[in-house]
CSV table of C-alpha atoms in Angstrom, one decimal:
chain,number,residue,atom,x,y,z
O,1,TYR,CA,0.0,0.0,0.0
O,2,ASP,CA,1.0,3.6,-0.7
O,3,ILE,CA,0.9,4.9,2.9
O,4,ASN,CA,0.8,8.5,1.8
O,5,ALA,CA,-2.2,7.8,-0.5
O,6,VAL,CA,-4.0,6.0,2.3
O,7,ALA,CA,-3.4,8.9,4.7
O,8,GLN,CA,-4.7,11.4,2.1
O,9,GLU,CA,-7.9,9.3,1.6
O,10,LEU,CA,-8.5,9.1,5.3
O,11,ALA,CA,-7.9,12.8,5.6
O,12,ARG,CA,-10.4,13.4,2.8
O,13,LYS,CA,-13.1,11.3,4.5
O,14,ASP,CA,-12.4,13.0,7.9
O,15,LYS,CA,-12.6,16.5,6.5
O,16,PRO,CA,-15.7,17.2,4.3
O,17,ASP,CA,-15.1,19.3,1.3
O,18,ALA,CA,-16.7,22.7,0.8
O,19,ALA,CA,-19.8,21.3,-1.0
O,20,GLU,CA,-20.4,18.8,1.8
O,21,LEU,CA,-20.0,21.6,4.5
O,22,ALA,CA,-22.3,23.9,2.6
O,23,GLU,CA,-24.9,21.1,2.4
O,24,ARG,CA,-24.5,20.4,6.1
O,25,GLN,CA,-25.3,24.0,6.9
O,26,ASP,CA,-28.4,23.8,4.7
O,27,ILE,CA,-29.5,20.7,6.5
O,28,GLU,CA,-28.9,22.2,9.9
O,29,ARG,CA,-31.1,25.3,9.0
O,30,GLU,CA,-33.9,23.1,7.8
O,31,LEU,CA,-33.7,20.8,10.9
O,32,ARG,CA,-33.7,23.8,13.2
O,33,ARG,CA,-36.9,25.1,11.4
O,34,VAL,CA,-38.6,21.7,11.9
O,35,LEU,CA,-37.5,21.5,15.5
O,36,ARG,CA,-38.9,25.0,16.3
O,37,GLN,CA,-42.3,23.9,15.1
O,38,PHE,CA,-42.3,21.4,18.0
O,39,GLY,CA,-41.1,23.9,20.6
O,40,ASP,CA,-37.5,22.8,20.4
O,41,SER,CA,-34.9,25.5,20.1
O,42,GLY,CA,-32.5,23.3,18.2
O,43,ASN,CA,-29.7,23.9,20.6
O,44,ASP,CA,-29.6,20.4,21.9
O,45,GLN,CA,-26.1,18.9,22.3
O,46,TYR,CA,-27.2,16.1,20.0
O,47,LEU,CA,-28.1,18.4,17.0
O,48,PRO,CA,-24.8,17.9,15.3
O,49,VAL,CA,-25.4,14.1,15.4
O,50,LEU,CA,-28.8,14.5,13.9
O,51,VAL,CA,-27.4,16.8,11.2
O,52,GLN,CA,-24.6,14.4,10.3
O,53,GLU,CA,-26.9,11.3,10.3
O,54,THR,CA,-29.5,13.1,8.2
O,55,GLN,CA,-26.8,14.0,5.7
O,56,THR,CA,-25.7,10.4,5.6
O,57,TYR,CA,-29.3,9.3,4.8
O,58,ILE,CA,-29.6,12.0,2.1
O,59,ALA,CA,-26.5,10.5,0.5
O,60,PHE,CA,-28.1,7.0,0.9
O,61,TYR,CA,-31.2,8.2,-0.9
O,62,ARG,CA,-29.2,9.9,-3.6
O,63,GLY,CA,-27.1,6.7,-4.1
O,64,ARG,CA,-28.2,3.1,-3.7
O,65,TYR,CA,-31.9,4.0,-3.0
O,66,ARG,CA,-32.2,6.8,-5.6
O,67,GLU,CA,-34.7,4.9,-7.8
O,68,TRP,CA,-36.8,3.9,-4.9
O,69,PHE,CA,-36.8,7.4,-3.5
O,70,GLU,CA,-37.8,9.0,-6.8
O,71,ARG,CA,-40.7,6.6,-7.3
O,72,ALA,CA,-41.9,7.1,-3.7
O,73,TYR,CA,-41.6,10.9,-4.0
O,74,LEU,CA,-43.7,11.0,-7.2
O,75,ARG,CA,-46.3,8.8,-5.6
O,76,LYS,CA,-46.4,11.1,-2.6
O,77,HIS,CA,-48.0,13.9,-4.6
O,78,LYS,CA,-51.1,11.8,-5.2
O,79,TYR,CA,-51.8,11.4,-1.5
O,80,TRP,CA,-50.1,14.6,-0.1
O,81,PRO,CA,-53.3,16.8,-0.3
O,82,VAL,CA,-55.1,14.3,2.0
O,83,VAL,CA,-52.2,14.2,4.4
O,84,SER,CA,-51.9,18.0,4.4
O,85,GLU,CA,-55.6,18.6,5.0
O,86,VAL,CA,-55.8,16.0,7.9
O,87,PHE,CA,-52.6,17.1,9.5
O,88,ALA,CA,-53.6,20.8,9.3
O,89,ARG,CA,-56.9,20.0,11.0
O,90,GLN,CA,-55.0,18.3,13.8
O,91,LYS,CA,-52.4,21.1,13.9
O,92,LEU,CA,-49.6,18.6,13.2
O,93,PRO,CA,-46.5,19.9,11.3
O,94,ILE,CA,-46.6,18.5,7.8
O,95,GLU,CA,-43.0,17.1,8.1
O,96,LEU,CA,-44.5,14.2,10.1
O,97,GLY,CA,-46.2,13.2,6.9
O,98,TYR,CA,-42.8,11.8,5.8
O,99,ILE,CA,-43.3,9.0,8.3
O,100,ALA,CA,-45.5,7.5,5.5
O,101,PHE,CA,-42.6,8.0,3.1
O,102,VAL,CA,-40.4,5.8,5.2
O,103,GLU,CA,-43.0,3.4,6.3
O,104,SER,CA,-44.5,2.5,2.9
O,105,GLY,CA,-42.8,4.6,0.2
O,106,PHE,CA,-46.3,6.1,-0.2
O,107,ASN,CA,-47.6,2.7,-1.5
O,108,PRO,CA,-51.2,2.4,-0.2
O,109,ARG,CA,-51.2,-1.4,-0.8
O,110,ALA,CA,-47.9,-2.0,1.1
O,111,LEU,CA,-47.8,-5.1,3.3
O,112,SER,CA,-44.9,-5.8,5.6
O,113,HIS,CA,-43.6,-9.1,7.0
O,114,ALA,CA,-44.9,-7.9,10.4
O,115,ASP,CA,-48.5,-7.8,9.0
O,116,ALA,CA,-48.4,-4.0,8.8
O,117,HIS,CA,-50.7,-2.5,6.1
O,118,GLY,CA,-51.2,0.4,3.9
O,119,LEU,CA,-49.7,3.9,3.6
O,120,TRP,CA,-49.1,4.2,7.4
O,121,GLN,CA,-48.3,0.6,8.0
O,122,PHE,CA,-50.8,0.0,10.8
O,123,ILE,CA,-50.8,-3.5,12.3
O,124,PRO,CA,-54.4,-4.7,12.8
O,125,GLU,CA,-54.3,-4.3,16.6
O,126,THR,CA,-53.2,-0.7,16.6
O,127,GLY,CA,-55.5,0.0,13.6
O,128,ARG,CA,-58.5,-1.1,15.6
O,129,ARG,CA,-57.5,1.3,18.5
O,130,TYR,CA,-57.9,4.1,16.0
O,131,GLY,CA,-61.1,3.2,14.2
O,132,LEU,CA,-59.7,0.9,11.5
O,133,ALA,CA,-61.9,-2.0,12.3
O,134,GLN,CA,-61.8,-3.8,9.0
O,135,ARG,CA,-58.7,-4.9,7.1
O,136,GLU,CA,-59.7,-2.8,4.1
O,137,ASP,CA,-59.8,0.3,6.4
O,138,LEU,CA,-56.0,-0.1,6.7
O,139,TYR,CA,-55.7,0.6,3.0
O,140,ASP,CA,-58.2,3.5,2.9
O,141,ILE,CA,-56.2,6.7,2.4
O,142,GLN,CA,-58.6,9.0,4.2
O,143,ARG,CA,-59.4,6.8,7.1
O,144,SER,CA,-55.8,5.6,7.7
O,145,THR,CA,-54.4,9.1,7.5
O,146,VAL,CA,-56.9,10.3,10.1
O,147,ALA,CA,-55.9,7.3,12.3
O,148,ALA,CA,-52.2,8.1,11.8
O,149,ALA,CA,-52.8,11.7,12.8
O,150,ASP,CA,-54.7,10.7,15.9
O,151,TYR,CA,-52.0,8.3,16.8
O,152,LEU,CA,-49.3,11.0,16.4
O,153,VAL,CA,-51.3,13.4,18.5
O,154,ASP,CA,-51.4,10.8,21.2
O,155,LEU,CA,-47.7,10.1,21.0
O,156,LEU,CA,-46.9,13.8,21.2
O,157,SER,CA,-49.2,14.0,24.2
O,158,ILE,CA,-47.4,11.1,25.9
O,159,PHE,CA,-43.8,12.3,25.3
O,160,GLY,CA,-44.4,16.1,25.0
O,161,SER,CA,-44.0,18.3,22.0
O,162,PRO,CA,-40.3,19.2,22.6
O,163,SER,CA,-39.7,15.4,22.6
O,164,PHE,CA,-41.0,14.9,19.1
O,165,LEU,CA,-38.1,12.7,18.2
O,166,LEU,CA,-39.4,10.3,20.8
O,167,ALA,CA,-42.8,10.4,19.3
O,168,THR,CA,-41.4,9.8,15.9
O,169,ALA,CA,-39.4,6.8,17.1
O,170,ALA,CA,-42.5,5.5,19.0
O,171,TYR,CA,-44.4,5.4,15.7
O,172,ASN,CA,-42.0,2.7,14.7
O,173,ALA,CA,-41.3,0.9,17.9
O,174,GLY,CA,-44.5,1.5,19.9
O,175,GLU,CA,-45.0,3.8,22.9
O,176,GLY,CA,-44.6,0.9,25.3
O,177,ARG,CA,-41.1,0.1,24.2
O,178,LEU,CA,-40.0,3.7,24.5
O,179,MET,CA,-41.5,4.1,27.9
O,180,GLY,CA,-39.7,1.0,29.1
O,181,CYS,CA,-36.4,2.5,27.9
O,182,LEU,CA,-37.1,5.8,29.6
O,183,ARG,CA,-37.8,4.0,32.9
O,184,GLN,CA,-34.2,2.6,32.7
O,185,LEU,CA,-32.7,6.1,32.9
O,186,ASP,CA,-31.5,7.4,36.2
O,187,ASP,CA,-33.4,10.6,35.6
O,188,PRO,CA,-36.2,10.0,33.0
O,189,PHE,CA,-37.4,13.6,33.2
O,190,LYS,CA,-34.1,15.5,32.9
O,191,LYS,CA,-32.7,13.0,30.4
O,192,ARG,CA,-36.0,12.7,28.4
O,193,SER,CA,-34.5,12.4,25.0
O,194,PHE,CA,-34.4,10.0,22.0
O,195,TRP,CA,-30.6,10.2,22.1
O,196,GLU,CA,-30.4,9.1,25.8
O,197,ILE,CA,-32.4,5.9,25.1
O,198,ARG,CA,-31.2,5.2,21.5
O,199,GLY,CA,-29.0,2.3,22.5
O,200,CYS,CA,-32.0,0.6,24.2
O,201,LEU,CA,-33.9,0.5,20.9
O,202,ALA,CA,-33.8,-1.9,18.0
O,203,PRO,CA,-31.4,-0.9,15.2
O,204,GLU,CA,-34.3,-0.2,12.8
O,205,THR,CA,-35.8,2.3,15.3
O,206,GLN,CA,-32.3,3.9,16.0
O,207,GLU,CA,-32.1,4.8,12.3
O,208,TYR,CA,-35.8,5.7,11.9
O,209,VAL,CA,-35.5,9.3,13.0
O,210,PRO,CA,-32.7,10.4,10.7
O,211,ARG,CA,-34.4,8.5,7.8
O,212,VAL,CA,-37.6,10.5,8.3
O,213,MET,CA,-35.7,13.7,8.7
O,214,ALA,CA,-33.7,13.1,5.5
O,215,ALA,CA,-36.8,12.5,3.5
O,216,ALA,CA,-38.4,15.7,4.9
O,217,VAL,CA,-35.3,17.7,4.2
O,218,ILE,CA,-35.1,16.5,0.6
O,219,GLY,CA,-38.8,17.0,0.2
O,220,SER,CA,-38.4,20.7,1.2
O,221,ASP,CA,-36.3,21.3,-1.9
O,222,PRO,CA,-35.4,18.2,-4.1
O,223,LYS,CA,-33.3,20.1,-6.6
O,224,ARG,CA,-31.0,21.5,-3.9
O,225,TYR,CA,-30.2,17.9,-2.9
O,226,GLY,CA,-29.5,16.6,-6.4
O,227,PHE,CA,-32.9,15.3,-7.5
O,228,ASP,CA,-34.6,16.4,-10.7
O,229,LEU,CA,-38.1,16.2,-9.1
O,230,PRO,CA,-40.9,18.7,-9.0
O,231,SER,CA,-41.4,20.6,-5.7
O,232,GLU,CA,-44.8,21.0,-4.1
O,233,GLU,CA,-45.0,24.5,-5.7
O,234,ASP,CA,-44.3,23.0,-9.2
O,235,ILE,CA,-47.1,20.4,-8.7
O,236,ARG,CA,-49.6,23.1,-7.8
O,237,LYS,CA,-48.9,25.2,-10.8
């Protein structure tokens, strides 16, 4: 091996170039905007971690998962008016709509190996709690979106608006799992944070939050992040 060449490669990876740094600043601004909607100042000590991991997933969506992302994004526009209307009625920030992006790729007929169904990937038991009594209700866009909004309101009520990352993670893992992890903290009130309990969660849930954030950040301005996709404004024209 050429030791000098290896050292240069490591240095390149350790020190992002100007374009990466500029993109990171854009991501941080967008994440701070999202956080403020939930009553979070964005000054949390873990914000740099969220920014870095969000950027990593943006790169992931641009790379290996680009084709999947673009298909899901184009499907999104068909169902986004329903999501926007229901979430506005419940006073939920629209960024939480990207949970459906990660859950199903906005495929209303999606079915997972865990028997989760539809756009919002409700399992039958949780669906029944929120009025989705019949299996076909799980695939109904309007009814399942209303159920998802009700569930998110409940999760935000349980964990508190400033802890919206906990609520987002709970959508994936279930509120019981997160409450069990919080109980293991020596101070579950002062340390009430997704980052404090992250190691207690399954790997899928650990990565769930930055995946949702990455989808929301790209969705705010696809062209800025290297996607030749129409924005919401383009679609409405």
